[in-house]
Amino acid sequence: MAEINYILEMKNITKEFPGVKALKGVTLQIKPGEVHGLVGENGAGKSTLMKCLNGIYPQTSGDIYFNGKLVKNYNTRDAINIGISMIHQELSPIEHRSIMENIWLGREPLKAFGLVDHKKMFNQTKELLDRLELDVEPDTHMVELTVAKMQMVEIAKAISYDAKLIIMDEPTSALTNKEVEQLFKIIKRLKEEGKAIIYISHKLEEIFTICDRVTVLRDGEYIGTKDKKDLDVPTLIKMMVGRDIQDMYPKEACDIGEVLIEVENLSSQHAFQNVSFNVRKGEIFGIAGLVGSGRTELVETLFGLRNKSGGRVTIHGKEVDIKTPEDAIKAKMGLVTEDRRLNGIIPVLSVADNMIIANLSKYRKSFGLFNHSKAESDVNEYVENIRIVTPSIEQKIMNLSGGNQQKVLISRWLLTEPEILIMDEPTRGIDVGAKAEIYKLMGDIVKQGKCVIMVSSELPEVMGMSDRIMVMHGGKVSAILDNSKDLTQEEIISYATGQTVLEQS
Amino acid sequence: MSEKTKVLTEKANLAKDSKLRKLIRKYNIAIVLIFMVIIMSILRPNFLSPSNLFNVLTQSSIYGIMSLGLTLIIISKGIDLSAGSLVALSGIVAASLGQSATAATKYFPNLGELPVIVPILAALLVGGILGLINGSVIAYTAIPPFIATLGMTTIARGFTLMYTEGKPVSTLTSDFMAIGGKIGVLPVPVLIYGIMALITWILLNHTRFGKNVYAIGGNVHAAEVSGVNIKKNLVRIYAYAGIMYGVAALVFAGRVGSVHPGAATGYELTAIAATTIGGTSHAGGIGTVGGAIIGALILGVLRNGLTLLGVHAYWQQVVEGVIIIVAVVLDMRKNRKK
């Protein structure tokens, strides 16, 4: 039998928590020098498997072989020492310390009298950064770096530990397309050096671009491992969700009515300038562009979270002056924010309290008291109708999966019966099944004669759902395109990167 | 696995704790209190006598009432170090307007004896206005509540000393003293504490204001996006707390019969401790009125119990400190993310 030398073999791993089997006999085999995609919906067991691998907790049964040797009873520190490094989705650098201090934290090079050898630390860091072609000084503070650069620093840190296996958990969730390219370049270089990479992502295009082989998990079970060349998107989705998704983007044609919101020459200092567009009833209006192109700032300004420095907004033909989110809500707008954790969910509060917070005025009863029974019945209705998985409406929202949290946030706004629903990255970090449901919801919203303004970095999503697409670049509108059949991703990208600029009519 | 079973396992996963464990977790602080009462009643049978129990409640009432206001503040992720000073200032103003005609040094000699409603309104007004100032500074300058109220602590104390020229205000009217007295067997401070607790409970659980307080503490950015007026609510929170300090000041004056300018020094720490022991999280978004009452009672039982047991006052302080730390450790375990 031809022996393949795997750098990592996880054999028949099970993990049980009280009352639940999170992993049921999962196998994962990684070859040296390969990029191995690990995919599955949220709750499929990817992170549990990676936590077992990282020594965060031990598996209930099954064996882990690293470099051909059985490894067990190890902690995270041991994992790093034998050559396993993980780059987490949520980076947590020590923000007000420098790059070099972050990389060498806890193992700073020393000189006489146990003092830290800053010079050596600087040079070693410089070497690492050069290797990754990262153009920053080792003594730059982390807080000055973009998320992409912070991630590169994390990779540098992994290399500094001489990692043989690097796990990347959703590494591109906050990166621009250009930064993603840079990341991929680095991944290829690591690969050439013989390092193995486990690449966890919800973005299937990336999986197909960068991975050599893919392992799929579903509901804690091992579904299979395939070479990329034997795989296409429908097959992969079917493996992940266990059923066919005929149409990922269930956008139905619906009647486009009169202009609902008209934005003229809207500007906000340096963030964006002279943005003009309108959105009609029944329309899904996509806003594409790179991170930093001013998209999020634009919708924040529309919603009163940010001051405008010029321009006007009219809704139903009447000029509105929106200075606070309160004003926006009164003008029948809603905003599902980009960052669920930063300004979306209120973690320690219940599903119910999270859902009703934008709509409290509706539940007023006599003596200024709060109408609990009405609120409760509204919440129950949404939990049922859009299938939010939660043991009860009193469950703290932080215990729900990302997709279910997002559904609660969308419900929060649907409860206010908005006419204009703005959704900033509505499906970021949620699994394929929940994505499809959110797309369907968007379709339902516009069918009721409302409109949706959707900011998204995922081009397939923008192209799959939008009626028209506005592309932004460097704070300006570079094009507003009809989403016809012959529109290509390349075309949008060329506008987004500023290679083409259309004169605005 | 079918969609339905998947949903079920996910639900099972979320609800994996047994009911009993959940109950113990939810009420662990109350269980501590019951445990303390049982132990005390075994060691000192007279602990359970009605007069001693009322005694515990009366002794807990001043910082208990303060902790009601602090509960709102701490849920909103704030803190108020000026609580004790505000009790002193509103107490001293109230006392100066509530002196009996026979007082040796009368603050306003020409006013005669005023009806008790005057000092009552004065205390609520002074407390409320100073709280409103606290809230406005925090809301409109965005400086941390710790700093804003630290400043207010010395400002209020300074005004108190100025107002009294450093001398105590005593000999209050009998109507005023009745606030510290009894109706039948029921001590009035306990009655007031109960009423204030009920009002605060309604405010937190049955008004939109209450929902806003939790949301602001839970995630101020999310609350803002959801249209919650952060500034207005912060001002209201601190003003309400100020009114509670005013009420506490009246109880203080009524019980002691006089207010001296150094009164209630350090009370804010006891009140913060009571709130904290009762499970209100300094990380914001979590806390209940019931918890604050239980926290105040734990401190009350502890002080009373240790005194009955003959433990030296110095040791009492040490024990109290340990209890505060242990309570928070327990509470953090409860709120820990699974």
PDB file of N, CA and C in Angstrom, chain A residues 97-170:
ATOM      1  N   ARG A  97       0.247  48.340  21.324  1.00  0.00           N
ATOM      2  CA  ARG A  97       1.651  47.931  21.340  1.00  0.00           C
ATOM      3  C   ARG A  97       2.087  47.698  19.886  1.00  0.00           C
ATOM      4  N   SER A  98       3.384  47.598  19.701  1.00  0.00           N
ATOM      5  CA  SER A  98       3.900  47.525  18.340  1.00  0.00           C
ATOM      6  C   SER A  98       3.763  46.126  17.751  1.00  0.00           C
ATOM      7  N   ILE A  99       4.018  46.054  16.436  1.00  0.00           N
ATOM      8  CA  ILE A  99       3.980  44.772  15.736  1.00  0.00           C
ATOM      9  C   ILE A  99       4.945  43.790  16.382  1.00  0.00           C
ATOM     10  N   MET A 100       6.181  44.244  16.613  1.00  0.00           N
ATOM     11  CA  MET A 100       7.186  43.303  17.122  1.00  0.00           C
ATOM     12  C   MET A 100       6.826  42.826  18.526  1.00  0.00           C
ATOM     13  N   GLU A 101       6.267  43.715  19.320  1.00  0.00           N
ATOM     14  CA  GLU A 101       5.889  43.278  20.666  1.00  0.00           C
ATOM     15  C   GLU A 101       4.747  42.273  20.620  1.00  0.00           C
ATOM     16  N   ASN A 102       3.874  42.431  19.628  1.00  0.00           N
ATOM     17  CA  ASN A 102       2.793  41.471  19.469  1.00  0.00           C
ATOM     18  C   ASN A 102       3.305  40.112  18.998  1.00  0.00           C
ATOM     19  N   ILE A 103       4.227  40.148  18.055  1.00  0.00           N
ATOM     20  CA  ILE A 103       4.723  38.876  17.508  1.00  0.00           C
ATOM     21  C   ILE A 103       5.503  38.088  18.550  1.00  0.00           C
ATOM     22  N   TRP A 104       6.347  38.774  19.299  1.00  0.00           N
ATOM     23  CA  TRP A 104       7.232  38.059  20.237  1.00  0.00           C
ATOM     24  C   TRP A 104       6.690  38.050  21.655  1.00  0.00           C
ATOM     25  N   LEU A 105       5.423  38.342  21.801  1.00  0.00           N
ATOM     26  CA  LEU A 105       4.811  38.396  23.120  1.00  0.00           C
ATOM     27  C   LEU A 105       5.057  37.112  23.917  1.00  0.00           C
ATOM     28  N   GLY A 106       5.584  37.236  25.102  1.00  0.00           N
ATOM     29  CA  GLY A 106       5.797  36.073  25.956  1.00  0.00           C
ATOM     30  C   GLY A 106       7.077  35.330  25.665  1.00  0.00           C
ATOM     31  N   ARG A 107       7.809  35.709  24.618  1.00  0.00           N
ATOM     32  CA  ARG A 107       9.089  35.042  24.314  1.00  0.00           C
ATOM     33  C   ARG A 107      10.038  36.060  23.701  1.00  0.00           C
ATOM     34  N   GLU A 108      10.027  37.257  24.308  1.00  0.00           N
ATOM     35  CA  GLU A 108      10.860  38.338  23.815  1.00  0.00           C
ATOM     36  C   GLU A 108      12.327  37.940  23.928  1.00  0.00           C
ATOM     37  N   PRO A 109      13.119  38.242  22.903  1.00  0.00           N
ATOM     38  CA  PRO A 109      14.550  37.944  23.005  1.00  0.00           C
ATOM     39  C   PRO A 109      15.171  38.788  24.125  1.00  0.00           C
ATOM     40  N   LEU A 110      16.067  38.173  24.884  1.00  0.00           N
ATOM     41  CA  LEU A 110      16.633  38.863  26.042  1.00  0.00           C
ATOM     42  C   LEU A 110      18.119  39.119  25.858  1.00  0.00           C
ATOM     43  N   LYS A 111      18.590  40.098  26.561  1.00  0.00           N
ATOM     44  CA  LYS A 111      20.034  40.321  26.647  1.00  0.00           C
ATOM     45  C   LYS A 111      20.427  40.262  28.127  1.00  0.00           C
ATOM     46  N   ALA A 112      21.576  40.802  28.442  1.00  0.00           N
ATOM     47  CA  ALA A 112      22.074  40.684  29.810  1.00  0.00           C
ATOM     48  C   ALA A 112      21.079  41.207  30.837  1.00  0.00           C
ATOM     49  N   PHE A 113      21.109  40.657  32.018  1.00  0.00           N
ATOM     50  CA  PHE A 113      20.250  41.038  33.153  1.00  0.00           C
ATOM     51  C   PHE A 113      18.763  40.819  32.875  1.00  0.00           C
ATOM     52  N   GLY A 114      18.470  39.966  31.906  1.00  0.00           N
ATOM     53  CA  GLY A 114      17.059  39.676  31.632  1.00  0.00           C
ATOM     54  C   GLY A 114      16.308  40.835  31.021  1.00  0.00           C
ATOM     55  N   LEU A 115      17.045  41.792  30.453  1.00  0.00           N
ATOM     56  CA  LEU A 115      16.362  42.907  29.800  1.00  0.00           C
ATOM     57  C   LEU A 115      15.991  42.516  28.374  1.00  0.00           C
ATOM     58  N   VAL A 116      14.939  43.131  27.871  1.00  0.00           N
ATOM     59  CA  VAL A 116      14.487  42.791  26.525  1.00  0.00           C
ATOM     60  C   VAL A 116      15.443  43.370  25.481  1.00  0.00           C
ATOM     61  N   ASP A 117      15.823  42.531  24.532  1.00  0.00           N
ATOM     62  CA  ASP A 117      16.724  42.958  23.467  1.00  0.00           C
ATOM     63  C   ASP A 117      15.891  43.505  22.308  1.00  0.00           C
ATOM     64  N   HIS A 118      15.606  44.809  22.386  1.00  0.00           N
ATOM     65  CA  HIS A 118      14.704  45.409  21.395  1.00  0.00           C
ATOM     66  C   HIS A 118      15.288  45.400  19.992  1.00  0.00           C
ATOM     67  N   LYS A 119      16.603  45.527  19.921  1.00  0.00           N
ATOM     68  CA  LYS A 119      17.237  45.604  18.620  1.00  0.00           C
ATOM     69  C   LYS A 119      17.075  44.277  17.877  1.00  0.00           C
ATOM     70  N   LYS A 120      17.331  43.203  18.621  1.00  0.00           N
ATOM     71  CA  LYS A 120      17.208  41.877  18.029  1.00  0.00           C
ATOM     72  C   LYS A 120      15.760  41.630  17.618  1.00  0.00           C
ATOM     73  N   MET A 121      14.854  42.044  18.500  1.00  0.00           N
ATOM     74  CA  MET A 121      13.430  41.854  18.241  1.00  0.00           C
ATOM     75  C   MET A 121      13.038  42.592  16.968  1.00  0.00           C
ATOM     76  N   PHE A 122      13.559  43.810  16.837  1.00  0.00           N
ATOM     77  CA  PHE A 122      13.244  44.636  15.662  1.00  0.00           C
ATOM     78  C   PHE A 122      13.733  43.948  14.396  1.00  0.00           C
ATOM     79  N   ASN A 123      15.000  43.481  14.442  1.00  0.00           N
ATOM     80  CA  ASN A 123      15.581  42.887  13.238  1.00  0.00           C
ATOM     81  C   ASN A 123      14.892  41.592  12.847  1.00  0.00           C
ATOM     82  N   GLN A 124      14.602  40.773  13.854  1.00  0.00           N
ATOM     83  CA  GLN A 124      13.920  39.514  13.551  1.00  0.00           C
ATOM     84  C   GLN A 124      12.547  39.775  12.946  1.00  0.00           C
ATOM     85  N   THR A 125      11.881  40.787  13.467  1.00  0.00           N
ATOM     86  CA  THR A 125      10.554  41.113  12.954  1.00  0.00           C
ATOM     87  C   THR A 125      10.642  41.632  11.529  1.00  0.00           C
ATOM     88  N   LYS A 126      11.633  42.475  11.306  1.00  0.00           N
ATOM     89  CA  LYS A 126      11.858  43.051   9.972  1.00  0.00           C
ATOM     90  C   LYS A 126      12.032  41.916   8.952  1.00  0.00           C
ATOM     91  N   GLU A 127      12.821  40.942   9.355  1.00  0.00           N
ATOM     92  CA  GLU A 127      13.082  39.804   8.482  1.00  0.00           C
ATOM     93  C   GLU A 127      11.775  39.096   8.102  1.00  0.00           C
ATOM     94  N   LEU A 128      10.967  38.852   9.139  1.00  0.00           N
ATOM     95  CA  LEU A 128       9.681  38.177   8.917  1.00  0.00           C
ATOM     96  C   LEU A 128       8.787  38.977   7.971  1.00  0.00           C
ATOM     97  N   LEU A 129       8.707  40.281   8.232  1.00  0.00           N
ATOM     98  CA  LEU A 129       7.810  41.127   7.442  1.00  0.00           C
ATOM     99  C   LEU A 129       8.290  41.206   6.001  1.00  0.00           C
ATOM    100  N   ASP A 130       9.616  41.256   5.831  1.00  0.00           N
ATOM    101  CA  ASP A 130      10.160  41.279   4.478  1.00  0.00           C
ATOM    102  C   ASP A 130       9.806  40.006   3.724  1.00  0.00           C
ATOM    103  N   ARG A 131       9.869  38.905   4.460  1.00  0.00           N
ATOM    104  CA  ARG A 131       9.576  37.627   3.830  1.00  0.00           C
ATOM    105  C   ARG A 131       8.157  37.618   3.277  1.00  0.00           C
ATOM    106  N   LEU A 132       7.258  38.335   3.958  1.00  0.00           N
ATOM    107  CA  LEU A 132       5.864  38.390   3.521  1.00  0.00           C
ATOM    108  C   LEU A 132       5.602  39.615   2.637  1.00  0.00           C
ATOM    109  N   GLU A 133       6.696  40.311   2.283  1.00  0.00           N
ATOM    110  CA  GLU A 133       6.584  41.536   1.489  1.00  0.00           C
ATOM    111  C   GLU A 133       5.596  42.512   2.110  1.00  0.00           C
ATOM    112  N   LEU A 134       5.697  42.612   3.410  1.00  0.00           N
ATOM    113  CA  LEU A 134       4.791  43.493   4.126  1.00  0.00           C
ATOM    114  C   LEU A 134       5.518  44.786   4.414  1.00  0.00           C
ATOM    115  N   ASP A 135       5.004  45.877   3.856  1.00  0.00           N
ATOM    116  CA  ASP A 135       5.723  47.132   3.901  1.00  0.00           C
ATOM    117  C   ASP A 135       5.343  47.960   5.125  1.00  0.00           C
ATOM    118  N   VAL A 136       5.669  47.455   6.315  1.00  0.00           N
ATOM    119  CA  VAL A 136       5.445  48.238   7.527  1.00  0.00           C
ATOM    120  C   VAL A 136       6.646  48.069   8.443  1.00  0.00           C
ATOM    121  N   GLU A 137       6.850  49.062   9.283  1.00  0.00           N
ATOM    122  CA  GLU A 137       7.973  49.002  10.217  1.00  0.00           C
ATOM    123  C   GLU A 137       7.585  48.155  11.435  1.00  0.00           C
ATOM    124  N   PRO A 138       8.535  47.393  11.970  1.00  0.00           N
ATOM    125  CA  PRO A 138       8.227  46.520  13.118  1.00  0.00           C
ATOM    126  C   PRO A 138       7.723  47.268  14.339  1.00  0.00           C
ATOM    127  N   ASP A 139       8.050  48.579  14.452  1.00  0.00           N
ATOM    128  CA  ASP A 139       7.616  49.284  15.661  1.00  0.00           C
ATOM    129  C   ASP A 139       6.313  50.058  15.443  1.00  0.00           C
ATOM    130  N   THR A 140       5.632  49.786  14.330  1.00  0.00           N
ATOM    131  CA  THR A 140       4.316  50.395  14.121  1.00  0.00           C
ATOM    132  C   THR A 140       3.334  49.793  15.123  1.00  0.00           C
ATOM    133  N   HIS A 141       2.485  50.643  15.684  1.00  0.00           N
ATOM    134  CA  HIS A 141       1.485  50.111  16.611  1.00  0.00           C
ATOM    135  C   HIS A 141       0.381  49.401  15.850  1.00  0.00           C
ATOM    136  N   MET A 142      -0.127  48.346  16.427  1.00  0.00           N
ATOM    137  CA  MET A 142      -1.141  47.539  15.752  1.00  0.00           C
ATOM    138  C   MET A 142      -2.362  48.364  15.367  1.00  0.00           C
ATOM    139  N   VAL A 143      -2.692  49.343  16.221  1.00  0.00           N
ATOM    140  CA  VAL A 143      -3.920  50.097  16.017  1.00  0.00           C
ATOM    141  C   VAL A 143      -3.871  50.900  14.709  1.00  0.00           C
ATOM    142  N   GLU A 144      -2.647  51.123  14.199  1.00  0.00           N
ATOM    143  CA  GLU A 144      -2.523  51.889  12.958  1.00  0.00           C
ATOM    144  C   GLU A 144      -2.690  51.016  11.717  1.00  0.00           C
ATOM    145  N   LEU A 145      -2.764  49.715  11.895  1.00  0.00           N
ATOM    146  CA  LEU A 145      -2.815  48.818  10.743  1.00  0.00           C
ATOM    147  C   LEU A 145      -4.250  48.553  10.296  1.00  0.00           C
ATOM    148  N   THR A 146      -4.390  48.251   9.020  1.00  0.00           N
ATOM    149  CA  THR A 146      -5.690  47.789   8.530  1.00  0.00           C
ATOM    150  C   THR A 146      -5.878  46.345   8.988  1.00  0.00           C
ATOM    151  N   VAL A 147      -7.128  45.885   8.917  1.00  0.00           N
ATOM    152  CA  VAL A 147      -7.397  44.510   9.321  1.00  0.00           C
ATOM    153  C   VAL A 147      -6.537  43.543   8.505  1.00  0.00           C
ATOM    154  N   ALA A 148      -6.388  43.847   7.220  1.00  0.00           N
ATOM    155  CA  ALA A 148      -5.597  42.973   6.349  1.00  0.00           C
ATOM    156  C   ALA A 148      -4.169  42.860   6.842  1.00  0.00           C
ATOM    157  N   LYS A 149      -3.592  44.018   7.183  1.00  0.00           N
ATOM    158  CA  LYS A 149      -2.206  44.002   7.643  1.00  0.00           C
ATOM    159  C   LYS A 149      -2.079  43.267   8.976  1.00  0.00           C
ATOM    160  N   MET A 150      -3.078  43.462   9.850  1.00  0.00           N
ATOM    161  CA  MET A 150      -3.047  42.752  11.136  1.00  0.00           C
ATOM    162  C   MET A 150      -3.015  41.245  10.894  1.00  0.00           C
ATOM    163  N   GLN A 151      -3.780  40.839   9.890  1.00  0.00           N
ATOM    164  CA  GLN A 151      -3.827  39.421   9.578  1.00  0.00           C
ATOM    165  C   GLN A 151      -2.461  38.926   9.101  1.00  0.00           C
ATOM    166  N   MET A 152      -1.820  39.756   8.264  1.00  0.00           N
ATOM    167  CA  MET A 152      -0.489  39.406   7.778  1.00  0.00           C
ATOM    168  C   MET A 152       0.472  39.283   8.960  1.00  0.00           C
ATOM    169  N   VAL A 153       0.305  40.179   9.942  1.00  0.00           N
ATOM    170  CA  VAL A 153       1.153  40.105  11.120  1.00  0.00           C
ATOM    171  C   VAL A 153       0.915  38.785  11.848  1.00  0.00           C
ATOM    172  N   GLU A 154      -0.345  38.381  11.917  1.00  0.00           N
ATOM    173  CA  GLU A 154      -0.662  37.093  12.541  1.00  0.00           C
ATOM    174  C   GLU A 154       0.042  35.960  11.797  1.00  0.00           C
ATOM    175  N   ILE A 155       0.036  36.059  10.466  1.00  0.00           N
ATOM    176  CA  ILE A 155       0.706  35.027   9.676  1.00  0.00           C
ATOM    177  C   ILE A 155       2.204  35.054   9.969  1.00  0.00           C
ATOM    178  N   ALA A 156       2.743  36.273  10.048  1.00  0.00           N
ATOM    179  CA  ALA A 156       4.166  36.402  10.381  1.00  0.00           C
ATOM    180  C   ALA A 156       4.463  35.746  11.723  1.00  0.00           C
ATOM    181  N   LYS A 157       3.542  35.935  12.657  1.00  0.00           N
ATOM    182  CA  LYS A 157       3.709  35.350  13.976  1.00  0.00           C
ATOM    183  C   LYS A 157       3.724  33.822  13.869  1.00  0.00           C
ATOM    184  N   ALA A 158       2.804  33.289  13.081  1.00  0.00           N
ATOM    185  CA  ALA A 158       2.747  31.838  12.893  1.00  0.00           C
ATOM    186  C   ALA A 158       4.064  31.331  12.324  1.00  0.00           C
ATOM    187  N   ILE A 159       4.585  32.076  11.332  1.00  0.00           N
ATOM    188  CA  ILE A 159       5.865  31.662  10.732  1.00  0.00           C
ATOM    189  C   ILE A 159       6.978  31.723  11.764  1.00  0.00           C
ATOM    190  N   SER A 160       6.916  32.738  12.623  1.00  0.00           N
ATOM    191  CA  SER A 160       7.961  32.889  13.628  1.00  0.00           C
ATOM    192  C   SER A 160       7.998  31.697  14.579  1.00  0.00           C
ATOM    193  N   TYR A 161       6.884  31.026  14.717  1.00  0.00           N
ATOM    194  CA  TYR A 161       6.849  29.814  15.545  1.00  0.00           C
ATOM    195  C   TYR A 161       7.271  28.589  14.733  1.00  0.00           C
ATOM    196  N   ASP A 162       7.640  28.829  13.468  1.00  0.00           N
ATOM    197  CA  ASP A 162       7.990  27.749  12.579  1.00  0.00           C
ATOM    198  C   ASP A 162       6.830  26.765  12.430  1.00  0.00           C
ATOM    199  N   ALA A 163       5.638  27.318  12.231  1.00  0.00           N
ATOM    200  CA  ALA A 163       4.455  26.472  12.097  1.00  0.00           C
ATOM    201  C   ALA A 163       4.555  25.612  10.845  1.00  0.00           C
ATOM    202  N   LYS A 164       4.152  24.355  10.986  1.00  0.00           N
ATOM    203  CA  LYS A 164       4.104  23.476   9.819  1.00  0.00           C
ATOM    204  C   LYS A 164       2.693  23.428   9.261  1.00  0.00           C
ATOM    205  N   LEU A 165       1.747  23.754  10.135  1.00  0.00           N
ATOM    206  CA  LEU A 165       0.343  23.752   9.733  1.00  0.00           C
ATOM    207  C   LEU A 165      -0.287  25.047  10.235  1.00  0.00           C
ATOM    208  N   ILE A 166      -0.854  25.794   9.305  1.00  0.00           N
ATOM    209  CA  ILE A 166      -1.484  27.056   9.695  1.00  0.00           C
ATOM    210  C   ILE A 166      -2.979  26.957   9.398  1.00  0.00           C
ATOM    211  N   ILE A 167      -3.774  27.229  10.408  1.00  0.00           N
ATOM    212  CA  ILE A 167      -5.222  27.189  10.221  1.00  0.00           C
ATOM    213  C   ILE A 167      -5.713  28.613  10.054  1.00  0.00           C
ATOM    214  N   MET A 168      -6.446  28.868   8.986  1.00  0.00           N
ATOM    215  CA  MET A 168      -6.983  30.210   8.775  1.00  0.00           C
ATOM    216  C   MET A 168      -8.507  30.132   8.813  1.00  0.00           C
ATOM    217  N   ASP A 169      -9.068  30.830   9.793  1.00  0.00           N
ATOM    218  CA  ASP A 169     -10.520  30.771   9.967  1.00  0.00           C
ATOM    219  C   ASP A 169     -11.141  32.025   9.350  1.00  0.00           C
ATOM    220  N   GLU A 170     -11.826  31.863   8.256  1.00  0.00           N
ATOM    221  CA  GLU A 170     -12.486  32.995   7.566  1.00  0.00           C
ATOM    222  C   GLU A 170     -11.542  34.177   7.426  1.00  0.00           C
TER     223      GLU A 170
END
